PDB file of C-alpha atoms in Angstrom:
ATOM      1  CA  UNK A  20      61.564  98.111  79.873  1.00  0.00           C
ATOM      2  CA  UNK A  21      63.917  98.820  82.995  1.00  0.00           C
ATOM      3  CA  UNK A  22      67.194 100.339  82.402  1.00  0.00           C
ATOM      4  CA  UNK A  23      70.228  99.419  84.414  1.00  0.00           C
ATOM      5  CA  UNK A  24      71.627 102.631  86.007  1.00  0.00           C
ATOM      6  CA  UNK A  25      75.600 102.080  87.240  1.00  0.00           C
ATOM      7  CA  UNK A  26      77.201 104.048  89.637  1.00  0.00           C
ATOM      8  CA  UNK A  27      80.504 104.278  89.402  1.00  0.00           C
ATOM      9  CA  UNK A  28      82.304 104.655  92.480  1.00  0.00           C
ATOM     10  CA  UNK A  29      85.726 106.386  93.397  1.00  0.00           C
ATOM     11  CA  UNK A  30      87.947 104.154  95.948  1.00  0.00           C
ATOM     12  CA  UNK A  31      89.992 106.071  98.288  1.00  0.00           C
ATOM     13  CA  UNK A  32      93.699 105.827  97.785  1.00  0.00           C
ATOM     14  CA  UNK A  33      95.896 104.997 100.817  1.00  0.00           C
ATOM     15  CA  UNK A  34      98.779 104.659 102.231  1.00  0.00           C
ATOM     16  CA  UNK A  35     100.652 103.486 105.239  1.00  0.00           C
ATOM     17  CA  UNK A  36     103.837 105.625 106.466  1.00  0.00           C
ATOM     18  CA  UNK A  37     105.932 104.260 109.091  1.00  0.00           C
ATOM     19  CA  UNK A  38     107.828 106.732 111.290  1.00  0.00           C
ATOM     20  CA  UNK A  39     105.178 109.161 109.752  1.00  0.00           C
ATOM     21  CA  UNK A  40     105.208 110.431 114.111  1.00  0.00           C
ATOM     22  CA  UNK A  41     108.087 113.034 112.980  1.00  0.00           C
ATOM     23  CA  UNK A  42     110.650 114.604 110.767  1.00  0.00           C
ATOM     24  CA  UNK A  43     110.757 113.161 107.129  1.00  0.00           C
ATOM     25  CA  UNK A  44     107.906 110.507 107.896  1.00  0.00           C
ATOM     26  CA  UNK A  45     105.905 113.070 109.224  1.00  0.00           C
ATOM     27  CA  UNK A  46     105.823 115.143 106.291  1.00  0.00           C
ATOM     28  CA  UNK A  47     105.383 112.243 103.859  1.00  0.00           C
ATOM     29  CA  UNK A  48     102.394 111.320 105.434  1.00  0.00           C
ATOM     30  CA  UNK A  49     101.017 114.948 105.457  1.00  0.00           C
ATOM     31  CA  UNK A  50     102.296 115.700 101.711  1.00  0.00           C
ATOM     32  CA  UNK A  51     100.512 112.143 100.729  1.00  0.00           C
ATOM     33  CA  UNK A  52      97.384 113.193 102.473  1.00  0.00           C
ATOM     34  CA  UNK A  53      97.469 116.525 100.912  1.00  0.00           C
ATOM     35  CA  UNK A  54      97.578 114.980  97.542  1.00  0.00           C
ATOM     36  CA  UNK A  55      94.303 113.579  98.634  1.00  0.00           C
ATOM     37  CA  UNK A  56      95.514 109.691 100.216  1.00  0.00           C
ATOM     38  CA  UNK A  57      93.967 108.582 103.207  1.00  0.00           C
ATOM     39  CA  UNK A  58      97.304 107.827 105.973  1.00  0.00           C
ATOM     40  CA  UNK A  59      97.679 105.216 108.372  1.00  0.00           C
ATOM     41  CA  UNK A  60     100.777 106.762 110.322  1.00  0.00           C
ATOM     42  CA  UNK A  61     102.828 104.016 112.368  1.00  0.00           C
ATOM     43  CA  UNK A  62     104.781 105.124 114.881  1.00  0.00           C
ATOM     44  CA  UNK A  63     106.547 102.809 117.539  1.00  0.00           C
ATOM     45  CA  UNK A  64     106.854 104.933 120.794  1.00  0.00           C
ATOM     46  CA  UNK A  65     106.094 108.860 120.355  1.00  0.00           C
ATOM     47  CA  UNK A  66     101.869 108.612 120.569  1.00  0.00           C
ATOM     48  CA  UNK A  67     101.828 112.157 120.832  1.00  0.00           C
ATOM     49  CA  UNK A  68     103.881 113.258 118.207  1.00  0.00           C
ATOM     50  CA  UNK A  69     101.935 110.584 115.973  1.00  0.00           C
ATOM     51  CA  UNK A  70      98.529 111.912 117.388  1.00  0.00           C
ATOM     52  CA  UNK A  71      99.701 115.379 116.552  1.00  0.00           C
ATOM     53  CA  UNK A  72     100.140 114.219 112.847  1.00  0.00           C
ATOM     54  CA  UNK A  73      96.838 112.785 112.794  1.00  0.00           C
ATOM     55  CA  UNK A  74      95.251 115.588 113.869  1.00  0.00           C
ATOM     56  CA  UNK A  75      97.108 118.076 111.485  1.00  0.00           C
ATOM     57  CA  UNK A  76      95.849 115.968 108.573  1.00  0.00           C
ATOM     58  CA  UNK A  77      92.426 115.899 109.804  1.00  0.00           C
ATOM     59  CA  UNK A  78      92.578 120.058 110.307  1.00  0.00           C
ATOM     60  CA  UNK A  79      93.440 120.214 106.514  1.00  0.00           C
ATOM     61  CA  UNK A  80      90.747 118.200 105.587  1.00  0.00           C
ATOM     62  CA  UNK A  81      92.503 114.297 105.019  1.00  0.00           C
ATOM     63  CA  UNK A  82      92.064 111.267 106.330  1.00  0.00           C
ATOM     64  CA  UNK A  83      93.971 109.709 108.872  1.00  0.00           C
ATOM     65  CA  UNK A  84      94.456 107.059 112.234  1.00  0.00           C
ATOM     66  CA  UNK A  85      97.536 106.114 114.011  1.00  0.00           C
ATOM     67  CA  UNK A  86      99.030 103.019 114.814  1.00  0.00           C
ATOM     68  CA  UNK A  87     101.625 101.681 116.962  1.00  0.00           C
ATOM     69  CA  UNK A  88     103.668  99.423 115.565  1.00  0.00           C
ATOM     70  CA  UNK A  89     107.437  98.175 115.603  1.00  0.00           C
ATOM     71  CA  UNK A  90     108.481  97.565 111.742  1.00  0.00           C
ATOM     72  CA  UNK A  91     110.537  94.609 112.852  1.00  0.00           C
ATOM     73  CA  UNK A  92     107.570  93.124 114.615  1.00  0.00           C
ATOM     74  CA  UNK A  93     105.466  90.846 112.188  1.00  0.00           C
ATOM     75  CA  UNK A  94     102.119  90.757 113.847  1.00  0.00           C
ATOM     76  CA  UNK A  95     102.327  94.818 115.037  1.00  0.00           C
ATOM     77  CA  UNK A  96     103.291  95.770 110.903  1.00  0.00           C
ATOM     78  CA  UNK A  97     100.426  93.434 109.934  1.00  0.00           C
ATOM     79  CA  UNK A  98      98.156  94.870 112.254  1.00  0.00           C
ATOM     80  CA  UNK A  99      99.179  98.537 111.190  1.00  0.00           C
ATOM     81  CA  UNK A 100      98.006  97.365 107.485  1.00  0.00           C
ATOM     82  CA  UNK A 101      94.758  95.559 108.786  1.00  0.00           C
ATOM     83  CA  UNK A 102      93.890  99.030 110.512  1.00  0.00           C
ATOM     84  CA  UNK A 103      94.579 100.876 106.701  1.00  0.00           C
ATOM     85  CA  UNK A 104      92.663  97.633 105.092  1.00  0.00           C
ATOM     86  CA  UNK A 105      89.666  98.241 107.958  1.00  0.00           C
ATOM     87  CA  UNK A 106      89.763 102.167 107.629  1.00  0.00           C
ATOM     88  CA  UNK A 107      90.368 102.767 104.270  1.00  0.00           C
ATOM     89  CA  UNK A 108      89.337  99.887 101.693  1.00  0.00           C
ATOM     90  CA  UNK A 109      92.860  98.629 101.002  1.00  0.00           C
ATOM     91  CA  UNK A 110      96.620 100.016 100.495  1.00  0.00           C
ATOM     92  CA  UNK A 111      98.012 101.503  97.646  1.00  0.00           C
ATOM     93  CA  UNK A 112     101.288 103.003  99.063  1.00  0.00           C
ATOM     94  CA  UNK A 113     103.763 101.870 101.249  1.00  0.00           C
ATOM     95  CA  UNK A 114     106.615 104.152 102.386  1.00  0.00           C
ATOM     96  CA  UNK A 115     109.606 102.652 105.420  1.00  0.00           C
ATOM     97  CA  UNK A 116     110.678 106.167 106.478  1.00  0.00           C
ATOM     98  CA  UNK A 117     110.954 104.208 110.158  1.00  0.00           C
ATOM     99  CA  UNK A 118     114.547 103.968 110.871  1.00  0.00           C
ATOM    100  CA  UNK A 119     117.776 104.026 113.362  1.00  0.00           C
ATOM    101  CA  UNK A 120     120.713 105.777 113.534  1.00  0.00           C
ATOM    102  CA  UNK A 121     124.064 104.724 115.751  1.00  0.00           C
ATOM    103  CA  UNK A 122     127.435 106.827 114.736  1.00  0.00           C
ATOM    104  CA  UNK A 123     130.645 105.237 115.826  1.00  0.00           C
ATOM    105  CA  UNK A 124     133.752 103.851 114.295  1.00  0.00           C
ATOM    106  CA  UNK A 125     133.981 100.351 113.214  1.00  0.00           C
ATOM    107  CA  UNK A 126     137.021  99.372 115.408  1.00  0.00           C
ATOM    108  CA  UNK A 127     134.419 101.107 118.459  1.00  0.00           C
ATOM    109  CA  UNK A 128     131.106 100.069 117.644  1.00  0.00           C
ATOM    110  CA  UNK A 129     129.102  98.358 120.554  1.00  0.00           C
ATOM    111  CA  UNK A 130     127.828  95.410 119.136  1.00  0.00           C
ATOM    112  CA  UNK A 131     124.617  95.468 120.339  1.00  0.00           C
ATOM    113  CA  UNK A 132     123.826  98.737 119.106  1.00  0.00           C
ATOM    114  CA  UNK A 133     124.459  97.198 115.602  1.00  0.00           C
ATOM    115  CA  UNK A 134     122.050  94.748 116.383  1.00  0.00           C
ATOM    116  CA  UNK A 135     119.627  97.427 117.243  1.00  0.00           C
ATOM    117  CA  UNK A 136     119.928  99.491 114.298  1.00  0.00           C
ATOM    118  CA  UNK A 137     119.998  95.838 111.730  1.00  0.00           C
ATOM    119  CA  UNK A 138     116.520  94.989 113.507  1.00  0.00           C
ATOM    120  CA  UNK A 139     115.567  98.354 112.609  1.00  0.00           C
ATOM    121  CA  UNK A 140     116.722  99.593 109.427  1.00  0.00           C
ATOM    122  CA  UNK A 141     117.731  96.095 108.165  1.00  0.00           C
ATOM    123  CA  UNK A 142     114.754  93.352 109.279  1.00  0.00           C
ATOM    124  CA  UNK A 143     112.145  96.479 109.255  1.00  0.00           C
ATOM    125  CA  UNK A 144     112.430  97.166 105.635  1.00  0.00           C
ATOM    126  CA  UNK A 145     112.082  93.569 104.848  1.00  0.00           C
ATOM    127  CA  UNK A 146     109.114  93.440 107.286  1.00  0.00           C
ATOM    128  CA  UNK A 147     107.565  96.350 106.009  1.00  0.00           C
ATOM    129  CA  UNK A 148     108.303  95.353 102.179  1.00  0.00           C
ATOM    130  CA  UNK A 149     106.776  92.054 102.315  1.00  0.00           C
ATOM    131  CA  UNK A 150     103.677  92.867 103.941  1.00  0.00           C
ATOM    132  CA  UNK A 151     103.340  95.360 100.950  1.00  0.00           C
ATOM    133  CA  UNK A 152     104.419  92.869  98.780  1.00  0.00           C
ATOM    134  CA  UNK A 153     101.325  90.789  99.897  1.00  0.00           C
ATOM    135  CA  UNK A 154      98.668  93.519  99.887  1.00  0.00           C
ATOM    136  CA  UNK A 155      99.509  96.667  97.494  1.00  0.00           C
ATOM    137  CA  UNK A 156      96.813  96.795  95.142  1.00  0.00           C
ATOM    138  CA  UNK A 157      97.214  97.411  91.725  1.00  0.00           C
ATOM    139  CA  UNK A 158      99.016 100.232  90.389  1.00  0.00           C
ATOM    140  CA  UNK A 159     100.650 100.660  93.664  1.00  0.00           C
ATOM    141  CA  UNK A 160     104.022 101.945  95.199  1.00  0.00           C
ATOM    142  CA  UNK A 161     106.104 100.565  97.757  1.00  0.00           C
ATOM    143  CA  UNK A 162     108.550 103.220  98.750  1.00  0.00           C
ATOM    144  CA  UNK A 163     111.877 102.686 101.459  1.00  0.00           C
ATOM    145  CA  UNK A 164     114.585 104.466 102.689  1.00  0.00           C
ATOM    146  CA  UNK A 165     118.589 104.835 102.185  1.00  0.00           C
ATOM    147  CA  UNK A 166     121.082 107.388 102.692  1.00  0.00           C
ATOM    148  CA  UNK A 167     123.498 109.397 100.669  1.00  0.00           C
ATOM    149  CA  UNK A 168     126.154 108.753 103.638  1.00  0.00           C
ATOM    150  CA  UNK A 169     126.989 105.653 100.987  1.00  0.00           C
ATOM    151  CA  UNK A 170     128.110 107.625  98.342  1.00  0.00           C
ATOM    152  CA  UNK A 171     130.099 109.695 101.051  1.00  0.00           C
ATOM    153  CA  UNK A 172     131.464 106.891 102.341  1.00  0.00           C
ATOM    154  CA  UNK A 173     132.031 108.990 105.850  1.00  0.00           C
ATOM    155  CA  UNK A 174     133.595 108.215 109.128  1.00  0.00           C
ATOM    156  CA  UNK A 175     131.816 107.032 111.911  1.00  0.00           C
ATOM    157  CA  UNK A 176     128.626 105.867 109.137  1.00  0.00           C
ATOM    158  CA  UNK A 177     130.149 102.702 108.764  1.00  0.00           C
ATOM    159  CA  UNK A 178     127.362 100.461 110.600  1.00  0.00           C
ATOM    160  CA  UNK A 179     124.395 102.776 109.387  1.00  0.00           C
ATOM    161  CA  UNK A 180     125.398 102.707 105.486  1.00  0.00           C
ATOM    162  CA  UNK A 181     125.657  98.777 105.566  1.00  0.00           C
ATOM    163  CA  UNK A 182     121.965  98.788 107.234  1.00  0.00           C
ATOM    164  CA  UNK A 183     120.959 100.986 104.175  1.00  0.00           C
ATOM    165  CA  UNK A 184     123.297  99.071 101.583  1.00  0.00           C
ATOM    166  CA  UNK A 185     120.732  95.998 102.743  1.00  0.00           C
ATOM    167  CA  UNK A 186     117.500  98.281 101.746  1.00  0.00           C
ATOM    168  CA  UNK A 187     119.236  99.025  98.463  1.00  0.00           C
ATOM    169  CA  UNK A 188     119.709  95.503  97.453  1.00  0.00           C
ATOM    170  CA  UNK A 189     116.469  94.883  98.216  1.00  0.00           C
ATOM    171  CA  UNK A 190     114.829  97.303  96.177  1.00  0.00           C
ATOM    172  CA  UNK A 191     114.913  96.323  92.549  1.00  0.00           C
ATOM    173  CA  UNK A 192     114.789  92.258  93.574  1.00  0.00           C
ATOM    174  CA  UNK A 193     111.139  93.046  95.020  1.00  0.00           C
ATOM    175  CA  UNK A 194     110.977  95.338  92.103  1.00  0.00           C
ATOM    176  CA  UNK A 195     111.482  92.014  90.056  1.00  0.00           C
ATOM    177  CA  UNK A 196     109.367  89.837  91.700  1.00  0.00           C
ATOM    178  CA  UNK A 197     106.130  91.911  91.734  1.00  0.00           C
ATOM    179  CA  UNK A 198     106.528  91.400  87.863  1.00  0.00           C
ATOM    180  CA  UNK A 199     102.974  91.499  86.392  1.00  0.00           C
ATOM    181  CA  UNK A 200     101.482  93.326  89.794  1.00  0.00           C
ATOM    182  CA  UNK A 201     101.887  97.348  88.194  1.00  0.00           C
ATOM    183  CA  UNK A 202     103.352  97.917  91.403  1.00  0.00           C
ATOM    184  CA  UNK A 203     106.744 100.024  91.546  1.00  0.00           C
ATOM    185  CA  UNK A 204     109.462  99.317  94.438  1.00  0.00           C
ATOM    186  CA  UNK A 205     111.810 102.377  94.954  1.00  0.00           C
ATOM    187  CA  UNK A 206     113.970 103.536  97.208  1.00  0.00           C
ATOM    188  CA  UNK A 207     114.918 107.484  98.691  1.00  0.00           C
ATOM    189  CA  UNK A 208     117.982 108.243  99.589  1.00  0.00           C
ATOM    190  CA  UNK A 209     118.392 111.916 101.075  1.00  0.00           C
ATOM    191  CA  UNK A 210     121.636 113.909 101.770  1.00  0.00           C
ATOM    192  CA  UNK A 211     121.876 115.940 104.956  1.00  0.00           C
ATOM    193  CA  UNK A 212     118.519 116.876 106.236  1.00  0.00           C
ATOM    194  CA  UNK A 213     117.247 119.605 108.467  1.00  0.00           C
ATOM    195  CA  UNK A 214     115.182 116.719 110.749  1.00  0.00           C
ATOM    196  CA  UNK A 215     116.009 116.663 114.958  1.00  0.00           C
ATOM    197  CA  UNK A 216     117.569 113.710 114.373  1.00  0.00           C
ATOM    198  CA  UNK A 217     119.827 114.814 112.259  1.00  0.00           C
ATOM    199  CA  UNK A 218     120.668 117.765 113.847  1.00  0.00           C
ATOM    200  CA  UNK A 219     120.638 116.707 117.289  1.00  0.00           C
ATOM    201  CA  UNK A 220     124.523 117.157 119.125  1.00  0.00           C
ATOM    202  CA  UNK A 221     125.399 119.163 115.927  1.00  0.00           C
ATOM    203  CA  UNK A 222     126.825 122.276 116.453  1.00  0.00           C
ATOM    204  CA  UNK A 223     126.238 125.818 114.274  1.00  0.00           C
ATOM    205  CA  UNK A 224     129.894 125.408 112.637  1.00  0.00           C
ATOM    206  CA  UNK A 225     129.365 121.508 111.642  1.00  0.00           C
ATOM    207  CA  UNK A 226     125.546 122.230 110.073  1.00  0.00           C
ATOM    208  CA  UNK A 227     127.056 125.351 108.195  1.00  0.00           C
ATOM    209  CA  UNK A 228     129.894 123.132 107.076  1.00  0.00           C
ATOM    210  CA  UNK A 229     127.239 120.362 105.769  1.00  0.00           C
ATOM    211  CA  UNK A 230     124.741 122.586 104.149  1.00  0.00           C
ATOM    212  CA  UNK A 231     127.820 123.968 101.952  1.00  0.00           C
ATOM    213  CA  UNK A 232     128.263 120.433 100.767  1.00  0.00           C
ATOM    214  CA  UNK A 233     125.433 121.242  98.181  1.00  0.00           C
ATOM    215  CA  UNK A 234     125.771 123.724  95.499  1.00  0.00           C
ATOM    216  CA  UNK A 235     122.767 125.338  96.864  1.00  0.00           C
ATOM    217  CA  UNK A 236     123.978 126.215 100.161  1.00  0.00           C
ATOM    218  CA  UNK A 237     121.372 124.558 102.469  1.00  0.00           C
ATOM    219  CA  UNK A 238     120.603 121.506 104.038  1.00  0.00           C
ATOM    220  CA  UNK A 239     117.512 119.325 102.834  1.00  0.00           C
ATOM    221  CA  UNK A 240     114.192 119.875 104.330  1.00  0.00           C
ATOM    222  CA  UNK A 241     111.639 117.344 105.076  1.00  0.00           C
ATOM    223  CA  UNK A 242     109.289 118.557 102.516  1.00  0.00           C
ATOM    224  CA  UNK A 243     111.899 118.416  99.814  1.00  0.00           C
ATOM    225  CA  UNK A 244     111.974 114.508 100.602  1.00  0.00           C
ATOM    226  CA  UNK A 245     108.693 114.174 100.562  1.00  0.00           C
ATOM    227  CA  UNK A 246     107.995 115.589  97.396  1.00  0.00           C
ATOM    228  CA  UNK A 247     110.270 112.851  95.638  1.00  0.00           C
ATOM    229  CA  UNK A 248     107.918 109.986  97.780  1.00  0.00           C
ATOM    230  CA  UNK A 249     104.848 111.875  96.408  1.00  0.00           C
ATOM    231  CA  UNK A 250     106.352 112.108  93.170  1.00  0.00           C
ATOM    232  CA  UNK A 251     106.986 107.790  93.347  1.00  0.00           C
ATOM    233  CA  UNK A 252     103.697 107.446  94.409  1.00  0.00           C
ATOM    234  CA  UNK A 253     101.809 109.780  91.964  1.00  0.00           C
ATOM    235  CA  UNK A 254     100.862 109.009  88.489  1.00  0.00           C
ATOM    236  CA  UNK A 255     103.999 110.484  86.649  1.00  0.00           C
ATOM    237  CA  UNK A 256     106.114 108.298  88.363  1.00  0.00           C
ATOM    238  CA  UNK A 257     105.215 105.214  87.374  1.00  0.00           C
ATOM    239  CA  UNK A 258     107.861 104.428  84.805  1.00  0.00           C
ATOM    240  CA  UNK A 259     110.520 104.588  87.664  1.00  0.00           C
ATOM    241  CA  UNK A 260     110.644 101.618  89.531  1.00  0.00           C
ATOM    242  CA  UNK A 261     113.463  99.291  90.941  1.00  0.00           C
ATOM    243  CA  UNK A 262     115.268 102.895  91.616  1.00  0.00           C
ATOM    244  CA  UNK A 263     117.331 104.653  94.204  1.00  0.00           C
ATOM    245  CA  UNK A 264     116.422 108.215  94.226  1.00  0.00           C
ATOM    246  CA  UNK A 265     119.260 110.408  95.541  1.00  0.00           C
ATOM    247  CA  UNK A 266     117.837 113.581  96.636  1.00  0.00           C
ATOM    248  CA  UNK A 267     120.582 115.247  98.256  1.00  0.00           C
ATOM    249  CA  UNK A 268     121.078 119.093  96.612  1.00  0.00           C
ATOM    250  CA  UNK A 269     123.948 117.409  94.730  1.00  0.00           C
ATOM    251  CA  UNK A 270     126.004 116.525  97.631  1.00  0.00           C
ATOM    252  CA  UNK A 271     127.009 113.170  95.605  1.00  0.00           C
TER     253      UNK A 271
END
């Protein structure tokens, strides 16, 4: 009599990381891969920067392919997650770290600029959110972005808080309506962070004077970030979920 032999077989994990071309999306995407997840990095105009990232994961071993694609573009975010789907079996993590940044007053503010940074930080998330909302598998994460400038309430942050307030709000309704799914819906918000955006047109006294903000003397570093997005998306975070994580040295 024949016996049945099964195989069982181990299914790759993925993830997709918008703005995963540089600074805190960049090292999401190479913490995620370290912690063995194949990466689809999206990126919208810097194909170097994301081929560089590509090719870093693939020196240490992981598994990874670019994509172009504008988060507030429908068919160029579900194209990044048919290339994941294609490459990789499916999508179990999604992080947003794609966003846009314009400083100004209220009473100054161009306001087509806001409309730049809404399409961006506001219609992107959603974007970005509901195509994981349609295709993380089970036992999934769906990770976005904030900022601790809401706490701070600061000058000048007025336009780029509300875009994150928006992400926020968002985060525990999805969290709500993937009931029954086992996927988790969070949302990062880091303090000052030692990324070229961020520091761009700073100068050495204004850094100084934000890294004292924390307790620990320092700014934030990309990898600190992505830690708390591997942590999300790792098994001992499952229990957190509808959450805004504010990982910012205790500057709030």
């Amino acid at each position: 009599m024949s016996k049945e032999i099964i195989v069982a077989v181990e299914t790759t994990r993925a993830a997709v990381v918008t703005g995963g071309s540089r600074g805190i999306g960049r090292a999401v995407a190479r913490r995620l891969a370290a912690d063995g997840l194949a990466v689809a990095v999206g990126y919208t105009s810097r194909e170097d920067a994301a081929a560089s990232a590509v090719a870093e994961i693939r020196a240490a071993g992981g598994a990874a392919v670019a994509v172009r694609a504008d988060v507030a573009e429908e068919e160029q975010v579900a194209a990044l997650f048919d290339t994941a789907e294609r490459e990789f079996g499916g999508v179990d993590v999604v992080v947003n770290a794609a966003g846009r940044m314009v400083l100004a007053p209220v009473a100054e503010l161009d306001l087509d600029a806001l409309d730049a940074l809404h399409r961006t930080n506001i219609r992107g998330a959603f974007v970005v959110s509901q195509q994981g909302a349609r295709r993380v598998r089970t036992g999934g994460t769906i990770v976005n972005f904030s900022t601790s400038v809401l706490g701070l309430s600061t000058p000048g942050y007025g336009a780029y808080a509300a875009s994150k307030g928006a992400v926020e709000a968002l985060t525990l309704i999805l969290a709500r309506e993937l009931r029954g799914r086992d996927v988790t819906v969070n949302t990062v918000a880091p303090g000052p962070t030692a990324t070229d955006l961020f520091l761009d047109g700073k100068d050495d006294r204004t850094i100084a004077a934000l890294a004292a903000l924390s307790p620990q003397d320092r700014l934030g570093t990309p990898e600190d970030i992505a830690a708390v997005v591997a942590f999300l998306a790792g098994p001992d975070g499952r229990w957190v979920n509808g959450q805004v994580l504010r990982a910012n040295g205790a500057v709030v």
